[in-house]
mmCIF file of C-alpha atoms in Angstrom:
data_model
loop_
_atom_site.group_PDB
_atom_site.id
_atom_site.type_symbol
_atom_site.label_atom_id
_atom_site.label_comp_id
_atom_site.label_asym_id
_atom_site.label_seq_id
_atom_site.Cartn_x
_atom_site.Cartn_y
_atom_site.Cartn_z
ATOM 1 C CA MET W 1 41.361 71.557 82.446
ATOM 2 C CA ASN W 2 44.340 72.933 84.627
ATOM 3 C CA ARG W 3 44.140 70.123 86.887
ATOM 4 C CA ILE W 4 44.572 67.170 84.292
ATOM 5 C CA GLN W 5 47.774 65.442 84.584
ATOM 6 C CA THR W 6 46.838 61.948 83.310
ATOM 7 C CA LEU W 7 45.256 60.776 79.963
ATOM 8 C CA ILE W 8 43.569 57.353 80.082
ATOM 9 C CA LEU W 9 43.454 56.288 76.455
ATOM 10 C CA ASP W 10 41.613 53.864 74.552
ATOM 11 C CA PHE W 11 43.476 52.016 71.919
ATOM 12 C CA ASP W 12 41.375 50.714 68.990
ATOM 13 C CA GLY W 13 39.738 53.256 67.005
ATOM 14 C CA THR W 14 41.501 56.018 69.276
ATOM 15 C CA LEU W 15 45.174 55.452 68.721
ATOM 16 C CA GLY W 16 45.568 52.458 66.570
ATOM 17 C CA ASN W 17 43.623 52.029 63.163
ATOM 18 C CA THR W 18 42.384 48.330 63.802
ATOM 19 C CA THR W 19 38.874 48.488 62.361
ATOM 20 C CA GLU W 20 39.717 46.626 58.998
ATOM 21 C CA VAL W 21 41.562 43.735 60.746
ATOM 22 C CA ILE W 22 38.873 43.507 63.588
ATOM 23 C CA VAL W 23 35.820 43.494 61.266
ATOM 24 C CA ARG W 24 37.641 40.930 58.754
ATOM 25 C CA THR W 25 38.443 38.811 61.812
ATOM 26 C CA MET W 26 34.674 39.069 63.002
ATOM 27 C CA HIS W 27 33.249 38.165 59.643
ATOM 28 C CA ALA W 28 35.585 35.203 59.473
ATOM 29 C CA ALA W 29 34.482 33.943 63.037
ATOM 30 C CA ILE W 30 30.713 34.377 62.436
ATOM 31 C CA HIS W 31 31.101 32.316 59.314
ATOM 32 C CA GLU W 32 33.042 29.593 60.855
ATOM 33 C CA LEU W 33 30.334 29.247 63.557
ATOM 34 C CA GLY W 34 27.567 29.045 61.112
ATOM 35 C CA LEU W 35 26.073 32.168 62.328
ATOM 36 C CA SER W 36 23.989 34.787 60.188
ATOM 37 C CA ALA W 37 26.125 37.285 58.550
ATOM 38 C CA ARG W 38 26.325 41.035 60.072
ATOM 39 C CA THR W 39 27.482 43.955 58.049
ATOM 40 C CA ASP W 40 30.800 45.835 58.561
ATOM 41 C CA ALA W 41 28.949 48.420 60.682
ATOM 42 C CA GLU W 42 27.304 46.210 63.008
ATOM 43 C CA CYS W 43 30.587 44.417 63.452
ATOM 44 C CA ALA W 44 32.363 47.737 64.067
ATOM 45 C CA ALA W 45 29.808 48.865 66.644
ATOM 46 C CA THR W 46 30.892 46.291 68.999
ATOM 47 C CA ILE W 47 34.660 47.209 69.173
ATOM 48 C CA GLY W 48 35.379 48.327 72.807
ATOM 49 C CA LEU W 49 33.393 45.343 74.316
ATOM 50 C CA LYS W 50 35.366 42.286 75.619
ATOM 51 C CA LEU W 51 35.005 39.384 72.941
ATOM 52 C CA ILE W 52 32.894 37.428 75.285
ATOM 53 C CA GLU W 53 30.253 40.295 75.630
ATOM 54 C CA ILE W 54 29.978 40.540 71.567
ATOM 55 C CA PRO W 55 27.827 37.677 70.886
ATOM 56 C CA PRO W 56 24.525 38.908 72.752
ATOM 57 C CA VAL W 57 24.974 42.399 71.176
ATOM 58 C CA LEU W 58 25.296 40.921 67.564
ATOM 59 C CA PHE W 59 22.880 37.790 68.063
ATOM 60 C CA PRO W 60 20.358 39.088 70.589
ATOM 61 C CA GLY W 61 18.025 36.068 71.740
ATOM 62 C CA LEU W 62 20.441 33.540 70.352
ATOM 63 C CA GLU W 63 22.261 31.241 72.479
ATOM 64 C CA VAL W 64 25.774 31.490 71.344
ATOM 65 C CA ASP W 65 28.795 30.314 73.526
ATOM 66 C CA PRO W 66 30.781 33.400 74.118
ATOM 67 C CA ASN W 67 34.045 31.434 75.017
ATOM 68 C CA LEU W 68 33.777 29.721 71.733
ATOM 69 C CA PHE W 69 33.100 32.913 69.904
ATOM 70 C CA ALA W 70 36.136 34.583 71.604
ATOM 71 C CA ALA W 71 38.342 31.502 70.789
ATOM 72 C CA THR W 72 37.493 31.344 67.192
ATOM 73 C CA TYR W 73 37.829 35.112 66.895
ATOM 74 C CA ARG W 74 41.532 34.968 68.353
ATOM 75 C CA ARG W 75 42.508 32.297 65.908
ATOM 76 C CA PHE W 76 41.602 34.094 62.874
ATOM 77 C CA PHE W 77 42.803 37.148 64.415
ATOM 78 C CA HIS W 78 46.323 35.711 64.631
ATOM 79 C CA THR W 79 46.113 35.050 60.920
ATOM 80 C CA PHE W 80 44.911 38.331 59.760
ATOM 81 C CA ASN W 81 46.836 40.364 62.206
ATOM 82 C CA SER W 82 50.091 40.486 59.906
ATOM 83 C CA ASP W 83 52.970 42.885 60.493
ATOM 84 C CA GLY W 84 51.945 46.443 59.210
ATOM 85 C CA ALA W 85 48.351 45.832 59.352
ATOM 86 C CA VAL W 86 47.797 48.050 62.083
ATOM 87 C CA LYS W 87 49.147 51.722 62.072
ATOM 88 C CA LEU W 88 48.710 54.683 64.386
ATOM 89 C CA TYR W 89 45.980 57.342 63.379
ATOM 90 C CA PRO W 90 47.625 60.362 61.753
ATOM 91 C CA GLY W 91 49.333 62.719 64.460
ATOM 92 C CA VAL W 92 48.962 60.243 67.298
ATOM 93 C CA LYS W 93 52.465 59.568 67.887
ATOM 94 C CA GLU W 94 53.707 63.130 67.674
ATOM 95 C CA THR W 95 50.917 64.259 69.928
ATOM 96 C CA LEU W 96 51.607 61.723 72.623
ATOM 97 C CA MET W 97 55.343 62.432 72.367
ATOM 98 C CA ASP W 98 54.614 66.295 72.789
ATOM 99 C CA LEU W 99 52.485 65.728 75.824
ATOM 100 C CA HIS W 100 54.832 63.252 77.486
ATOM 101 C CA ARG W 101 57.619 65.889 76.998
ATOM 102 C CA HIS W 102 55.425 68.434 78.859
ATOM 103 C CA GLY W 103 55.024 66.115 81.826
ATOM 104 C CA PHE W 104 51.532 64.466 81.247
ATOM 105 C CA THR W 105 51.112 61.013 82.222
ATOM 106 C CA LEU W 106 49.815 58.656 79.591
ATOM 107 C CA THR W 107 48.117 55.280 80.262
ATOM 108 C CA ILE W 108 46.005 53.028 78.122
ATOM 109 C CA ALA W 109 42.612 51.348 79.182
ATOM 110 C CA SER W 110 41.613 48.778 76.498
ATOM 111 C CA SER W 111 39.252 45.786 76.074
ATOM 112 C CA ARG W 112 42.007 44.144 74.020
ATOM 113 C CA SER W 113 43.967 41.479 75.771
ATOM 114 C CA HIS W 114 47.771 42.076 76.614
ATOM 115 C CA ILE W 115 49.071 39.637 74.169
ATOM 116 C CA THR W 116 48.221 41.963 71.212
ATOM 117 C CA LEU W 117 47.998 45.193 73.017
ATOM 118 C CA ASP W 118 51.449 44.924 74.520
ATOM 119 C CA GLU W 119 52.785 43.951 71.177
ATOM 120 C CA TYR W 120 51.127 46.831 69.254
ATOM 121 C CA ILE W 121 52.540 49.408 71.828
ATOM 122 C CA ARG W 122 56.198 48.028 71.425
ATOM 123 C CA LYS W 123 55.892 47.770 67.447
ATOM 124 C CA LEU W 124 54.456 51.285 67.173
ATOM 125 C CA GLY W 125 56.944 52.946 69.075
ATOM 126 C CA LEU W 126 55.019 53.827 72.233
ATOM 127 C CA SER W 127 56.463 51.895 75.066
ATOM 128 C CA GLU W 128 58.878 54.530 76.448
ATOM 129 C CA ILE W 129 55.994 57.126 76.789
ATOM 130 C CA ILE W 130 53.013 54.880 77.925
ATOM 131 C CA SER W 131 53.134 54.403 81.877
ATOM 132 C CA TYR W 132 50.464 51.894 82.639
ATOM 133 C CA VAL W 133 48.312 49.756 80.544
ATOM 134 C CA VAL W 134 45.023 48.043 81.609
ATOM 135 C CA GLY W 135 43.851 45.240 79.287
ATOM 136 C CA GLY W 136 40.683 43.219 78.951
ATOM 137 C CA GLU W 137 42.135 40.310 81.358
ATOM 138 C CA ASP W 138 42.963 42.939 84.235
ATOM 139 C CA VAL W 139 39.130 43.799 84.967
ATOM 140 C CA LYS W 140 36.180 41.695 85.983
ATOM 141 C CA GLU W 141 33.796 44.135 84.390
ATOM 142 C CA GLY W 142 34.308 45.621 80.833
ATOM 143 C CA LYS W 143 33.409 48.923 79.426
ATOM 144 C CA PRO W 144 31.490 50.983 80.053
ATOM 145 C CA ASN W 145 31.937 49.830 83.816
ATOM 146 C CA PRO W 146 34.629 52.203 85.299
ATOM 147 C CA GLU W 147 36.748 49.410 86.793
ATOM 148 C CA ALA W 148 39.628 49.944 84.406
ATOM 149 C CA VAL W 149 39.768 53.700 85.049
ATOM 150 C CA ASN W 150 39.639 53.124 88.595
ATOM 151 C CA ILE W 151 42.732 50.584 88.577
ATOM 152 C CA ILE W 152 44.591 53.677 86.710
ATOM 153 C CA LEU W 153 43.720 56.034 89.103
ATOM 154 C CA ASN W 154 44.552 53.944 92.273
ATOM 155 C CA LYS W 155 47.814 52.861 90.637
ATOM 156 C CA LEU W 156 48.929 56.537 90.010
ATOM 157 C CA GLY W 157 47.255 57.710 93.273
ATOM 158 C CA ILE W 158 45.571 60.609 91.592
ATOM 159 C CA SER W 159 41.540 61.690 91.679
ATOM 160 C CA ALA W 160 39.338 61.402 88.992
ATOM 161 C CA ASP W 161 39.254 65.032 88.305
ATOM 162 C CA GLU W 162 42.958 64.888 87.702
ATOM 163 C CA ALA W 163 42.365 62.399 84.510
ATOM 164 C CA LEU W 164 41.053 62.685 81.113
ATOM 165 C CA VAL W 165 39.377 59.687 79.346
ATOM 166 C CA VAL W 166 39.991 59.701 75.422
ATOM 167 C CA GLY W 167 37.985 57.246 73.209
ATOM 168 C CA ASP W 168 36.237 56.555 70.103
ATOM 169 C CA THR W 169 32.967 55.099 71.282
ATOM 170 C CA SER W 170 30.115 55.454 73.656
ATOM 171 C CA PHE W 171 31.680 52.790 75.791
ATOM 172 C CA ASP W 172 34.731 54.891 76.546
ATOM 173 C CA ILE W 173 32.610 58.015 76.941
ATOM 174 C CA ASP W 174 30.472 56.202 79.423
ATOM 175 C CA MET W 175 33.281 54.529 81.290
ATOM 176 C CA GLY W 176 35.111 57.952 81.912
ATOM 177 C CA ARG W 177 31.737 59.532 83.053
ATOM 178 C CA ASN W 178 31.190 56.556 85.508
ATOM 179 C CA ALA W 179 34.578 56.910 86.964
ATOM 180 C CA GLY W 180 34.040 60.797 87.408
ATOM 181 C CA THR W 181 36.558 62.040 84.907
ATOM 182 C CA MET W 182 36.471 64.435 82.113
ATOM 183 C CA THR W 183 35.964 62.667 78.793
ATOM 184 C CA CYS W 184 36.828 63.309 75.045
ATOM 185 C CA GLY W 185 35.682 61.822 72.025
ATOM 186 C CA VAL W 186 37.515 61.391 68.687
ATOM 187 C CA THR W 187 35.319 61.260 65.815
ATOM 188 C CA TYR W 188 37.572 59.492 63.370
ATOM 189 C CA GLY W 189 37.151 56.024 64.900
ATOM 190 C CA ASN W 190 34.339 53.693 65.232
ATOM 191 C CA GLY W 191 31.753 55.756 67.060
ATOM 192 C CA THR W 192 29.588 58.552 65.789
ATOM 193 C CA ARG W 193 29.147 62.289 67.375
ATOM 194 C CA GLU W 194 25.707 61.389 68.259
ATOM 195 C CA SER W 195 26.796 58.344 70.219
ATOM 196 C CA MET W 196 29.162 60.445 71.986
ATOM 197 C CA ALA W 197 27.186 63.401 72.606
ATOM 198 C CA GLN W 198 27.758 62.909 76.455
ATOM 199 C CA ALA W 199 31.400 63.729 76.209
ATOM 200 C CA ASP W 200 33.000 67.078 77.557
ATOM 201 C CA TRP W 201 34.719 67.271 74.084
ATOM 202 C CA LEU W 202 34.671 66.071 70.703
ATOM 203 C CA ILE W 203 37.709 66.365 68.458
ATOM 204 C CA ASP W 204 38.180 65.510 64.728
ATOM 205 C CA GLU W 205 41.922 64.885 64.988
ATOM 206 C CA PHE W 206 43.972 63.504 67.688
ATOM 207 C CA CYS W 207 46.448 66.478 67.637
ATOM 208 C CA GLU W 208 43.569 68.749 68.959
ATOM 209 C CA LEU W 209 44.190 67.275 72.498
ATOM 210 C CA THR W 210 46.917 69.921 72.863
ATOM 211 C CA LYS W 211 44.387 72.654 72.412
ATOM 212 C CA LEU W 212 42.378 71.236 75.352
ATOM 213 C CA ILE W 213 45.361 70.630 77.637
ATOM 214 C CA PRO W 214 47.165 73.842 78.232
#
C-alpha cells in the first residue's frame, strides 16, 4: 500500500448515508408507475447502478421505460431529499480530513448525478478536500465498468497501482478490479461481506482506512 496516493471513493453507502431516502424514493416511483412492489432489500441492492439500469434488475423480463423510471424517481427524490435527510457516516469527515492533511488525493466516483452529488459534497463540508468528482452523467458505462476510475486516473496522471477504490457494493469493488486498482469494501453500507469478497480489504468503520494507508 506504500504507493497509494489517491483514494477513489463511492458516495452512497460509503460516505453518505442515503439509503433511507433512496429506498423511500424508489418505492414511490414504483407505485407511481403501477409496478409490483419490491422489498427494501431489493431496492437497496440496486444502489450504485445508474437509474436507467435499475428497471431490468428489479423487473427482469418486464418492459419498463428506463427514462420514465429515472424521471419519476428524480421527481420524488426532489421531494424527499429535505435538508438534513442525508448525513455522513460516523468518522467519515474526520478520516478524510486526516488523509487530506497527510497528502492523499481524495476523489469521488459515483453513479449519482452532479445536481445532487455536488450539493451533498458542498453541504456536508467536503468541497475543500475533494479534488475531483465523476458523476453518473460523466460516463457512458456505469459501474462495474471501469470508465469512472479511468477518467480519474487520466485526469490525475497516475497509474492504477497508485489508487485505491473504496465502496460499499460489489459494483464498486468490481469497478476497481476492472481498472486494476486495489479495492476496499466498507461493510456498513448497502452491500454484504459475501458480495464484496473479492475486495483486497474489508473494513467495518471508515476510520480503519488510516490503518491500511500508512
